[in-house]
Coordinates of C-alpha atoms and ligand atoms in Angstrom, one line a residue:
M1395 CA -1.2 23.4 -5.7
A1396 CA -3.5 24.8 -3.1
T1397 CA -0.5 26.1 -1.2
E1398 CA 0.8 28.1 -4.1
H1399 CA -2.5 29.5 -5.0
I1400 CA -3.3 30.7 -1.5
K1401 CA 0.2 32.2 -1.1
R1402 CA -0.3 34.2 -4.3
A1403 CA -3.6 35.5 -3.1
I1404 CA -2.1 36.6 0.2
A1405 CA 0.8 38.3 -1.6
D1406 CA -1.6 40.1 -3.9
A1407 CA -3.6 41.3 -0.9
L1408 CA -0.4 42.6 0.8
R1409 CA 0.7 44.4 -2.3
Q1410 CA -2.7 46.1 -2.6
L1411 CA -2.2 47.2 1.0
G1412 CA 1.2 48.7 0.3
V1413 CA 3.8 46.0 0.9
Q1414 CA 6.4 46.1 -1.9
N1415 CA 7.8 42.6 -2.0
P1416 CA 5.8 40.5 0.4
E1417 CA 7.2 37.3 1.7
V1418 CA 4.5 34.9 2.6
S1419 CA 4.7 32.0 5.0
L1420 CA 1.9 29.6 5.0
E1421 CA 1.6 26.6 7.4
H1422 CA -0.7 23.9 8.4
P1423 CA -1.9 24.7 11.9
D1424 CA -1.1 22.0 14.4
D1425 CA -4.7 21.9 15.5
L1426 CA -7.1 21.0 12.7
S1427 CA -9.8 23.2 14.3
H1428 CA -7.7 26.2 13.2
G1429 CA -8.2 25.3 9.6
D1430 CA -6.0 23.8 6.9
Y1431 CA -3.7 26.7 6.4
A1432 CA -2.6 29.6 8.5
T1433 CA -0.4 32.6 8.0
N1434 CA 1.1 35.2 10.3
V1435 CA 1.8 37.8 7.6
A1436 CA -0.4 40.4 9.3
L1437 CA 1.7 40.2 12.5
R1438 CA 4.8 40.4 10.4
Y1439 CA 3.8 43.5 8.2
A1440 CA 1.7 45.4 10.7
K1441 CA 4.7 47.5 11.9
E1442 CA 5.9 48.3 8.4
L1443 CA 2.4 49.5 7.5
K1444 CA 1.9 51.2 10.8
V1445 CA -1.5 49.5 11.5
N1446 CA -2.8 47.2 14.1
P1447 CA -2.2 43.6 13.2
K1448 CA -5.7 42.5 13.8
K1449 CA -7.0 45.2 11.5
L1450 CA -4.4 44.3 8.8
A1451 CA -5.5 40.7 9.1
D1452 CA -9.2 41.7 8.6
D1453 CA -8.2 43.7 5.5
I1454 CA -6.3 40.8 4.0
V1455 CA -9.2 38.5 4.7
R1456 CA -11.5 40.9 2.9
Y1457 CA -9.3 41.1 -0.2
I1458 CA -9.0 37.3 -0.3
E1459 CA -12.8 36.9 0.0
L1460 CA -13.2 39.1 -3.0
Q1461 CA -11.1 36.8 -5.0
K1462 CA -13.5 33.9 -4.3
I1463 CA -11.0 31.1 -4.5
S1464 CA -13.1 28.1 -5.4
F1465 CA -11.4 25.6 -3.1
V1466 CA -11.4 27.9 0.0
E1467 CA -14.6 27.6 2.0
K1468 CA -13.8 30.2 4.6
V1469 CA -11.0 32.7 5.6
E1470 CA -11.0 34.3 9.0
T1471 CA -8.9 36.3 11.4
A1472 CA -8.0 34.6 14.6
G1473 CA -6.4 35.8 17.8
V1474 CA -4.1 38.8 17.6
G1475 CA -3.9 38.7 13.8
F1476 CA -3.5 35.2 12.5
I1477 CA -5.4 34.3 9.3
N1478 CA -6.9 30.8 9.0
F1479 CA -8.0 29.1 5.8
Y1480 CA -10.5 26.3 5.6
L1481 CA -10.6 24.3 2.4
S1482 CA -13.9 23.3 0.8
Q1483 CA -15.7 20.0 0.4
E1484 CA -15.1 20.2 -3.3
F1485 CA -11.4 20.5 -2.6
F1486 CA -11.4 17.4 -0.5
A1487 CA -13.5 15.4 -3.0
E1488 CA -11.0 16.4 -5.7
S1489 CA -8.0 15.4 -3.7
I1490 CA -9.5 12.0 -2.9
K1491 CA -10.1 11.6 -6.6
E1492 CA -6.5 12.5 -7.3
V1493 CA -5.2 9.9 -4.8
L1494 CA -7.4 7.2 -6.4
Q1495 CA -6.3 8.1 -9.9
K1496 CA -2.6 8.4 -9.3
K1497 CA -2.6 5.3 -7.0
D1498 CA 1.0 4.2 -6.4
D1499 CA 2.2 7.4 -8.0
F1500 CA 0.5 9.7 -5.6
G1501 CA 3.3 11.5 -3.8
R1502 CA 5.7 11.5 -6.8
N1503 CA 7.0 14.6 -8.4
N1504 CA 10.1 15.6 -10.4
I1505 CA 11.9 18.2 -8.4
G1506 CA 15.0 16.0 -8.7
K1507 CA 14.8 15.5 -12.5
G1508 CA 18.2 15.3 -14.1
K1509 CA 20.0 15.2 -10.8
K1510 CA 22.2 12.4 -9.6
V1511 CA 22.5 11.4 -5.9
I1512 CA 24.7 8.6 -4.5
V1513 CA 23.1 7.3 -1.3
E1514 CA 25.8 5.4 0.5
F1515 CA 24.5 3.4 3.3
S1516 CA 24.7 0.2 5.4
S1517 CA 28.5 -0.3 4.8
P1518 CA 29.2 -3.1 7.3
N1519 CA 32.7 -4.4 7.9
I1520 CA 34.0 -7.7 6.6
A1521 CA 34.8 -10.3 9.2
K1522 CA 33.0 -8.3 11.8
P1523 CA 29.5 -8.4 13.1
F1524 CA 26.7 -6.6 11.2
T1525 CA 25.9 -4.3 14.1
I1526 CA 22.7 -2.6 15.2
G1527 CA 24.3 0.6 14.0
H1528 CA 24.7 -0.9 10.5
L1529 CA 21.0 -1.9 10.8
R1530 CA 20.1 1.7 11.4
S1531 CA 22.2 2.8 8.5
T1532 CA 20.5 0.2 6.3
I1533 CA 17.0 1.2 7.3
I1534 CA 17.5 5.0 7.1
G1535 CA 19.6 4.9 3.9
D1536 CA 17.0 2.7 2.2
A1537 CA 14.2 5.1 3.1
V1538 CA 16.2 8.2 2.0
A1539 CA 17.1 6.5 -1.3
K1540 CA 13.4 5.5 -1.9
T1541 CA 12.2 9.0 -1.1
L1542 CA 14.7 10.7 -3.4
S1543 CA 13.8 8.3 -6.2
V1544 CA 10.1 9.2 -6.1
L1545 CA 11.1 12.8 -6.2
G1546 CA 12.6 12.2 -9.6
F1547 CA 16.3 12.0 -8.6
S1548 CA 18.4 9.4 -10.3
V1549 CA 19.6 7.5 -7.2
I1550 CA 22.7 5.2 -7.0
R1551 CA 22.4 3.0 -3.9
D1552 CA 26.0 2.2 -2.8
N1553 CA 27.2 -0.1 -0.1
H1554 CA 30.6 1.0 1.0
L1555 CA 31.9 -2.2 2.5
G1556 CA 34.6 -2.1 5.1
D1557 CA 36.8 -4.7 3.4
W1558 CA 40.2 -3.2 3.7
G1559 CA 42.6 -2.0 6.4
T1560 CA 45.2 -3.2 8.9
Q1561 CA 42.6 -5.4 10.7
F1562 CA 43.0 -7.9 7.9
G1563 CA 46.6 -8.4 8.9
K1564 CA 45.4 -9.4 12.3
M1565 CA 42.7 -11.6 10.9
I1566 CA 45.2 -13.4 8.7
V1567 CA 47.6 -14.0 11.6
A1568 CA 44.7 -15.3 13.8
I1569 CA 43.4 -17.7 11.2
K1570 CA 46.9 -19.0 10.5
K1571 CA 47.7 -19.5 14.2
W1572 CA 44.5 -20.7 15.7
G1573 CA 41.9 -21.2 12.9
D1574 CA 41.0 -24.1 10.8
I1575 CA 39.8 -23.0 7.4
H1576 CA 37.7 -26.2 6.8
K1577 CA 36.1 -25.9 10.2
I1578 CA 35.2 -22.3 9.6
A1579 CA 33.8 -23.0 6.2
E1580 CA 31.6 -25.8 7.5
N1581 CA 30.2 -23.6 10.3
A1582 CA 26.7 -22.3 9.5
A1583 CA 27.8 -18.9 10.7
P1584 CA 31.5 -18.6 9.7
V1585 CA 31.6 -14.9 10.7
R1586 CA 31.1 -15.8 14.3
E1587 CA 34.3 -17.9 14.2
L1588 CA 36.1 -15.1 12.6
V1589 CA 35.0 -12.7 15.2
D1590 CA 36.1 -15.1 18.0
L1591 CA 39.5 -15.4 16.3
Y1592 CA 39.8 -11.6 16.1
I1593 CA 38.9 -11.3 19.8
R1594 CA 41.5 -13.9 20.6
F1595 CA 44.1 -12.0 18.6
H1596 CA 43.6 -8.9 20.8
A1597 CA 43.7 -10.9 24.0
E1598 CA 46.9 -12.6 23.1
A1599 CA 48.6 -9.5 21.7
K1600 CA 48.4 -7.9 25.1
T1601 CA 51.0 -10.3 26.4
N1602 CA 52.7 -11.0 23.1
P1603 CA 53.2 -7.7 21.3
A1604 CA 55.2 -9.4 18.5
L1605 CA 51.8 -10.5 17.1
E1606 CA 51.1 -6.9 16.2
D1607 CA 54.3 -6.8 14.1
E1608 CA 53.3 -10.0 12.4
A1609 CA 49.9 -8.5 11.6
R1610 CA 51.5 -5.5 10.1
E1611 CA 53.7 -7.6 7.9
W1612 CA 50.7 -9.6 6.7
F1613 CA 48.8 -6.5 5.8
V1614 CA 51.8 -5.3 3.8
K1615 CA 51.8 -8.7 2.1
L1616 CA 48.1 -8.3 1.4
E1617 CA 48.6 -4.9 -0.1
K1618 CA 51.4 -6.2 -2.3
G1619 CA 49.2 -9.0 -3.6
D1620 CA 50.8 -12.0 -1.9
A1621 CA 48.8 -15.0 -3.0
E1622 CA 48.2 -16.6 0.4
A1623 CA 47.2 -13.3 2.0
R1624 CA 44.8 -12.5 -0.9
G1625 CA 43.3 -16.0 -0.7
L1626 CA 42.5 -15.7 3.0
W1627 CA 41.2 -12.2 2.6
K1628 CA 38.9 -13.3 -0.2
Q1629 CA 37.6 -16.1 2.0
C1630 CA 36.7 -13.6 4.7
V1631 CA 34.9 -11.4 2.2
A1632 CA 33.0 -14.4 0.8
W1633 CA 31.9 -15.6 4.3
S1634 CA 30.8 -12.2 5.3
M1635 CA 29.0 -11.4 2.1
K1636 CA 27.0 -14.6 2.4
E1637 CA 25.8 -13.5 5.8
F1638 CA 25.1 -10.0 4.7
E1639 CA 23.2 -11.1 1.7
G1640 CA 20.9 -13.1 3.9
L1641 CA 20.2 -10.1 6.1
Y1642 CA 19.6 -7.8 3.1
K1643 CA 17.2 -10.3 1.7
R1644 CA 15.2 -10.4 4.9
L1645 CA 15.2 -6.7 5.1
G1646 CA 14.2 -6.3 1.5
V1647 CA 17.1 -3.9 0.8
S1648 CA 19.2 -3.9 -2.4
F1649 CA 22.1 -2.0 -3.8
D1650 CA 23.2 -0.8 -7.2
T1651 CA 26.9 -0.9 -6.4
M1652 CA 29.0 -2.5 -3.7
H1653 CA 32.4 -0.9 -4.1
G1654 CA 34.1 -1.7 -0.9
E1655 CA 37.1 0.2 0.4
S1656 CA 39.4 -2.3 -1.4
F1657 CA 38.1 -1.1 -4.7
F1658 CA 39.9 2.2 -4.1
E1659 CA 43.2 0.7 -3.1
D1660 CA 44.9 1.6 -6.4
K1661 CA 43.2 5.0 -6.7
M1662 CA 44.8 6.6 -3.7
Q1663 CA 48.1 7.5 -5.4
A1664 CA 46.4 10.0 -7.7
V1665 CA 44.7 11.7 -4.7
M1666 CA 48.0 12.0 -2.8
K1667 CA 49.5 13.6 -5.9
E1668 CA 46.7 16.1 -6.2
L1669 CA 46.9 17.0 -2.5
E1670 CA 50.7 17.6 -2.9
Q1671 CA 50.2 19.7 -6.0
K1672 CA 47.6 21.8 -4.3
K1673 CA 50.0 22.2 -1.3
L1674 CA 47.5 20.8 1.1
L1675 CA 49.8 18.3 2.9
K1676 CA 52.0 19.1 5.8
E1677 CA 54.4 16.8 7.4
S1678 CA 54.2 16.3 11.2
E1679 CA 56.3 13.7 13.0
G1680 CA 56.8 11.8 9.8
A1681 CA 53.1 11.6 9.0
Q1682 CA 51.2 13.6 6.3
L1683 CA 48.3 15.8 7.5
V1684 CA 45.9 18.3 6.2
F1685 CA 45.5 21.4 8.4
F1686 CA 42.3 23.5 8.1
P1687 CA 42.2 27.3 7.8
N1688 CA 42.2 29.0 11.2
E1689 CA 42.2 25.5 12.7
I1690 CA 38.4 25.5 12.6
L1691 CA 38.6 21.7 12.5
P1692 CA 41.3 19.4 13.9
P1693 CA 44.0 18.3 11.4
L1694 CA 43.2 15.2 9.3
M1695 CA 45.9 12.5 8.8
I1696 CA 46.2 11.2 5.2
L1697 CA 49.3 9.1 5.4
K1698 CA 50.8 7.4 8.5
K1699 CA 54.5 7.8 9.3
D1700 CA 55.1 4.2 8.1
G1701 CA 53.6 5.3 4.7
G1702 CA 50.3 3.4 5.4
T1703 CA 47.1 4.8 4.1
L1704 CA 44.0 5.4 6.3
Y1705 CA 40.2 5.3 6.2
A1706 CA 40.3 9.0 5.1
T1707 CA 42.7 8.3 2.3
R1708 CA 40.3 5.7 0.9
D1709 CA 37.4 8.0 1.3
L1710 CA 39.0 10.7 -0.7
A1711 CA 39.9 8.2 -3.4
T1712 CA 36.3 7.0 -3.3
D1713 CA 34.9 10.5 -3.9
A1714 CA 37.4 11.4 -6.6
W1715 CA 36.3 8.2 -8.4
R1716 CA 32.6 8.9 -7.9
K1717 CA 33.0 12.4 -9.4
K1718 CA 34.7 11.0 -12.4
E1719 CA 32.3 8.1 -12.8
Y1720 CA 29.0 10.1 -12.2
G1721 CA 30.0 13.5 -13.4
N1722 CA 30.1 17.0 -11.8
G1723 CA 27.1 17.9 -9.9
V1724 CA 26.5 14.6 -8.3
T1725 CA 25.4 14.8 -4.7
I1726 CA 26.9 12.2 -2.2
I1727 CA 25.2 11.2 1.0
N1728 CA 27.0 9.1 3.6
E1729 CA 24.8 7.5 6.2
T1730 CA 26.9 6.3 9.2
G1731 CA 26.9 6.4 12.9
G1732 CA 26.8 9.9 14.4
E1733 CA 30.3 9.4 15.9
Q1734 CA 31.7 9.9 12.5
S1735 CA 30.2 13.4 12.2
L1736 CA 33.4 15.3 12.9
Y1737 CA 35.3 13.1 10.5
F1738 CA 32.9 13.8 7.7
R1739 CA 33.0 17.5 8.3
Q1740 CA 36.8 17.2 7.8
I1741 CA 36.3 15.2 4.6
F1742 CA 33.7 17.6 3.3
M1743 CA 35.8 20.7 4.0
L1744 CA 38.8 19.1 2.4
E1745 CA 36.8 18.2 -0.7
E1746 CA 35.7 21.8 -0.9
M1747 CA 39.3 23.0 -0.6
L1748 CA 40.2 20.6 -3.4
G1749 CA 37.5 22.2 -5.5
W1750 CA 35.8 18.9 -5.9
F1751 CA 32.3 19.6 -4.4
K1752 CA 30.2 22.5 -3.3
S1753 CA 29.1 22.3 0.3
N1754 CA 25.5 21.3 -0.5
E1755 CA 26.7 18.4 -2.6
R1756 CA 28.1 16.5 0.4
V1757 CA 25.7 15.3 3.0
H1758 CA 26.3 13.3 6.1
I1759 CA 23.4 11.6 7.9
G1760 CA 24.6 10.5 11.3
H1761 CA 22.4 8.2 13.3
G1762 CA 22.3 8.0 17.1
L1763 CA 23.1 5.0 19.2
T1764 CA 20.8 2.1 20.1
R1765 CA 20.8 1.2 23.7
G1766 CA 19.0 -1.8 25.1
K1767 CA 16.6 -1.2 28.0
E1768 CA 18.3 -3.3 30.8
G1769 CA 20.5 -4.9 28.2
K1770 CA 17.6 -6.8 26.8
M1771 CA 18.8 -6.4 23.3
S1772 CA 21.7 -8.7 23.8
T1773 CA 20.6 -12.2 23.0
R1774 CA 23.9 -13.8 23.5
E1775 CA 26.6 -13.8 26.1
G1776 CA 29.0 -11.0 25.8
N1777 CA 28.7 -7.7 24.0
T1778 CA 28.2 -8.8 20.5
I1779 CA 24.6 -8.6 19.3
W1780 CA 24.0 -10.7 16.3
L1781 CA 21.5 -9.1 14.0
E1782 CA 20.1 -12.3 12.8
E1783 CA 18.9 -13.0 16.4
V1784 CA 17.3 -9.6 16.7
L1785 CA 15.4 -10.1 13.5
D1786 CA 14.3 -13.6 14.7
E1787 CA 13.2 -12.2 18.0
A1788 CA 11.1 -9.5 16.3
V1789 CA 9.5 -12.1 14.1
K1790 CA 8.9 -14.5 17.0
R1791 CA 7.1 -11.7 18.9
A1792 CA 5.1 -10.7 15.8
E1793 CA 3.8 -14.3 15.7
A1794 CA 1.7 -13.4 18.7
I1795 CA -0.2 -10.9 16.5
N1796 CA -0.6 -13.2 13.5
K1797 CA 1.5 -16.1 12.4
D1798 CA 0.9 -15.5 8.7
T1799 CA 2.3 -12.0 8.7
A1800 CA 5.0 -12.5 11.3
E1801 CA 7.9 -11.9 9.1
I1802 CA 6.7 -8.6 7.5
V1803 CA 5.3 -7.4 10.8
G1804 CA 8.4 -8.3 12.7
I1805 CA 10.8 -6.7 10.2
G1806 CA 8.4 -3.7 9.7
S1807 CA 8.3 -3.1 13.4
L1808 CA 12.1 -2.8 13.6
K1809 CA 12.2 -0.4 10.7
F1810 CA 9.4 1.8 12.0
N1811 CA 10.9 1.9 15.5
D1812 CA 13.9 3.4 13.9
L1813 CA 12.3 5.7 11.3
K1814 CA 9.7 7.3 13.7
R1815 CA 12.4 9.5 15.1
E1816 CA 15.0 11.8 13.7
A1817 CA 18.1 9.8 12.7
K1818 CA 20.4 11.7 15.0
Q1819 CA 18.4 10.7 18.1
D1820 CA 19.4 7.7 20.2
I1821 CA 17.1 4.7 20.5
V1822 CA 16.3 3.2 23.8
F1823 CA 15.3 -0.2 22.5
D1824 CA 12.2 -1.7 24.2
W1825 CA 10.4 -4.6 22.6
N1826 CA 7.2 -3.4 24.1
D1827 CA 7.4 -0.2 22.1
V1828 CA 8.6 -1.8 19.0
L1829 CA 5.5 -4.1 18.7
N1830 CA 3.0 -2.0 20.5
M1831 CA -0.3 -2.4 18.5
K1832 CA -1.8 0.6 20.1
G1833 CA 0.3 3.4 18.6
D1834 CA 3.6 4.8 17.2
S1835 CA 4.6 1.4 15.9
G1836 CA 4.9 -0.4 12.6
P1837 CA 2.3 -3.0 13.4
Y1838 CA -0.2 -0.3 14.3
L1839 CA 0.2 1.2 10.8
Q1840 CA 0.1 -2.1 9.1
Y1841 CA -3.0 -3.1 11.0
S1842 CA -4.8 0.1 10.1
Y1843 CA -4.0 -0.6 6.4
A1844 CA -5.2 -4.2 6.7
R1845 CA -8.4 -3.0 8.4
A1846 CA -9.1 -0.6 5.5
M1847 CA -8.5 -3.4 3.0
S1848 CA -10.8 -5.6 4.8
V1849 CA -13.6 -3.0 4.7
L1850 CA -13.0 -2.6 0.9
R1851 CA -13.1 -6.4 0.4
K1852 CA -16.4 -6.6 2.1
S1853 CA -18.0 -3.7 0.0
P1854 CA -20.2 -4.3 -3.0
P1855 CA -18.0 -3.8 -6.1
Q1856 CA -20.4 -1.4 -7.8
L1857 CA -19.9 1.0 -4.9
R1858 CA -16.2 1.0 -5.0
R1859 CA -15.9 3.3 -8.0
G1860 CA -17.0 6.8 -9.0
A1861 CA -17.4 8.0 -5.5
E1862 CA -15.9 11.4 -6.3
S1863 CA -19.2 12.9 -7.4
T1864 CA -21.1 11.7 -4.4
R1865 CA -22.4 14.6 -2.3
R1866 CA -22.0 14.1 1.4
G1867 CA -24.0 15.4 4.3
G1868 CA -21.6 15.2 7.1
G1869 CA -18.8 17.7 7.8
V1870 CA -15.3 17.3 6.5
N1871 CA -13.4 14.8 8.6
E1872 CA -9.8 14.7 9.8
L1873 CA -8.7 12.1 7.3
E1874 CA -9.5 14.5 4.4
H1875 CA -7.5 17.2 6.0
L1876 CA -4.4 15.0 6.0
L1877 CA -4.6 12.9 2.8
Y1878 CA -3.8 15.8 0.4
R1879 CA -0.7 16.7 2.4
F1880 CA 1.2 13.5 1.6
P1881 CA 3.1 14.8 -1.4
E1882 CA 4.2 17.9 0.6
I1883 CA 5.4 15.5 3.4
V1884 CA 7.4 13.4 0.9
E1885 CA 9.0 16.4 -0.6
R1886 CA 10.1 17.7 2.8
A1887 CA 11.4 14.3 3.8
G1888 CA 13.5 14.3 0.6
R1889 CA 14.8 17.8 0.8
E1890 CA 15.8 17.4 4.4
Y1891 CA 17.0 13.8 4.0
A1892 CA 14.7 13.0 6.9
P1893 CA 12.3 10.0 6.5
H1894 CA 10.9 10.6 10.0
F1895 CA 8.6 13.2 8.6
I1896 CA 6.9 10.5 6.7
A1897 CA 6.7 8.2 9.7
T1898 CA 5.1 10.8 12.0
Y1899 CA 2.7 11.8 9.3
L1900 CA 1.6 8.1 8.9
I1901 CA 1.0 7.9 12.6
E1902 CA -1.3 10.9 12.5
L1903 CA -3.0 9.5 9.4
A1904 CA -3.7 6.1 10.9
G1905 CA -5.0 7.8 14.0
A1906 CA -7.5 9.8 11.9
F1907 CA -8.6 6.7 10.1
N1908 CA -9.0 4.6 13.2
G1909 CA -10.9 7.4 15.0
W1910 CA -13.2 7.7 12.0
Y1911 CA -13.7 4.0 11.7
A1912 CA -14.6 3.7 15.4
K1913 CA -17.2 6.5 15.1
E1914 CA -18.9 6.0 11.8
R1915 CA -20.2 3.3 9.6
I1916 CA -18.5 2.9 6.3
L1917 CA -20.5 0.2 4.8
D1918 CA -24.3 0.5 5.1
A1919 CA -24.1 4.2 5.3
G1920 CA -26.8 4.8 2.7
E1921 CA -26.0 7.6 0.3
E1922 CA -22.8 8.2 2.0
T1923 CA -21.4 4.7 1.5
K1924 CA -19.8 5.4 -1.8
Y1925 CA -17.9 8.4 -0.6
R1926 CA -16.8 6.7 2.6
L1927 CA -15.5 3.8 0.6
A1928 CA -13.6 6.2 -1.6
L1929 CA -12.1 7.8 1.5
T1930 CA -11.2 4.4 2.9
A1931 CA -9.5 3.4 -0.4
A1932 CA -7.7 6.7 -0.5
F1933 CA -6.5 6.2 3.0
A1934 CA -5.3 2.7 2.2
Q1935 CA -3.5 4.0 -0.9
V1936 CA -1.6 6.7 0.9
M1937 CA -0.7 4.4 3.8
K1938 CA 0.7 1.9 1.4
N1939 CA 2.7 4.5 -0.5
G1940 CA 4.0 5.9 2.8
L1941 CA 5.0 2.5 4.2
W1942 CA 6.7 1.7 0.9
L1943 CA 8.9 4.7 1.3
L1944 CA 9.9 3.4 4.7
G1945 CA 10.6 0.0 3.3
I1946 CA 7.7 -1.6 5.2
T1947 CA 5.3 -4.0 3.6
A1948 CA 1.6 -3.2 3.8
P1949 CA -0.3 -6.5 4.5
E1950 CA -3.7 -7.1 3.0
K1951 CA -4.7 -9.1 6.0
M1952 CA -3.4 -9.2 9.5
Ligands
LIG2538 N1 32.4 0.6 7.3 C1 32.3 1.8 8.1 C2 31.8 1.5 9.5 O1 31.3 0.4 9.8 C3 31.3 2.8 7.5 C4 31.7 3.3 6.2 C5 31.1 4.6 5.9 N2 31.4 5.2 4.6 C6 32.5 5.9 4.3 N3 32.5 6.4 3.1 N4 33.4 6.1 5.2 O2 31.9 2.3 10.4

C-alpha cells in the first residue's frame, strides 16, 4: 500500500519535471538509517532531462513534500542523487494495528486467485532409502506449497512416488533368491532389509550377469500383470509407505495426491501416439528419441531399443494426465535434486513443442547437495543415511535446550537449516550450526517467539489491548521498520518459488526483537507499556505466521 502510493507520487513528480512515461523503482535500503524506502530515479533520468542528478533529486523531493503524504514523515536527497523516504509514527502504529487485527491472516493476499498450481515434491523411491535429498525436497516443497496457498493459489500437493521401473525386476529376483518374506515383514524396518537385498543383487550380478536377464524378465512379468510379481511389488510398496508415512507425520507434511509413477503405466501409449503424430520421434539405433531444434539440448530418449519405457516417458504421461485432470492453465512445479535440472529442461521444452504448456507454466526447483562435515551425518556404517536416525539425532540434541519442546525444536532446526539458503545451494551439514541458539537457526527463531509470548503472559490483561492509539515518546524502532514488510516478503517468496526470502527476513526480525528486548523495558514502561506490548504481540504474530510458512512450529514456551 505504502509502496504503491509512494511510487505514484514519484511518478507524478517526474512527469511534472518532463519525463513522459516514468518507470519508478523503489526499494528498502539495506541500512535502516537510510530510511524505509529509497529510489534512484534521479540518477536514472538526469541524463534524459539534462540536469545534474542531485538537483533533479532535490526537485523531486520538493514536489513530493508539496503532496504531504500523511504516512511519510520525511523525504530527503542523499549522496549523489538518491532519495530516501522515512515513514511516520502514525504509519507504524497503523501497521501494528493491522497485524493485530489480521492475526494469522496477516501476509495473505489473493494474487493467485483462480489459478491452480501443482506442487510436486518429496517423491521418494519405493524399496529405497528416503534420502537427505528427499528430505530437502519435502521441506522446500512444503514451504513453497504453503506460501502459494496463502497467496490465494489453489494448490495441489502431489507426491510423485518412484514406484515403477526396471529396479523392481531386480528387487523381485533378490527377494525370491535370498529373501524371506516373513522375516522381512516382522522386521521393524523392512525397507532396510530390502535395501540390503538390492545391494546384494548388484554385488552378485557383477560375477553372474544372468541375474540381470532374470531381472528384466521379472520386470516384463510385472508390467504384464503377473500375479506373483504384482504381489511382491505391492508388498514393497506397502513396506515403504509405512516408513514414509511415519516420516511425514514427524515432519508434519501431508499431500493431496500420491500418484506414483505406476499410476501412469497405462497412460504412456497415448503420449507415444501423440509424439508420433506430431513427428517428434526419431529412431536411433533402435531406440526412439526426441531431438531438439538446433541441438540446444541433448536428445531425450523416450523408448528403449527393447521397447521399454523410461522415467521420461512416465513424466510425459504424468503431465498429459495432469493437464486433462486440472485443466489448461495449471502450473506444475517439480521439486527435485539439482542433478535433474537438465532433464527437466528437456521435458519442459518438449512439452512446449507438444503445445501442452507455456514456458512459465512449468517450473523446476532443483536443490543442492547435502554434504556432511567430516562425514558426521552418517549415523550408520556404509553410505546409507537413514533419515529416521537424522531426525532422532536432531531431537536428541534439542533435548539439551528443553526436553518438552525437543521434537518441534529438533525438527524445526533441520527445516530451518535447509530453508535459510537458496534451494540450489549445497548444504555443508554441521550440527553446531543447525542447533545454534545464537543465530541463523530454527531454535533461535523459536526462542525469540517463546520469549515474546512469555512477556505477553506476564503482562496485565487490561494493557494487552487497544494499544494502537497510545502515543509514544521514543523514536521508531527497528522492529517497526520490518513488521509491515512481511506481506511483501511472502509475495516475493511465492512469485520466485523461494522460501529462503521468508527465512532470512525472520532472522532479521528476530534480531530486531532481541536487540530491542535487551535494551528496553517492555513491562513497567509507564505510558509506553501498552504500545510496547502491542509491538511485542505484533512481533510474535508475524514470527508465528512466518514460521508456519516454513513448516516450523512456534512454541509458547521453550
Ligand atoms: N523419485 C525421483 C527421485 O527420487 C523423483 C521424482 C521427481 N518427479 C518427477 N516428476 N520426475 O529422484
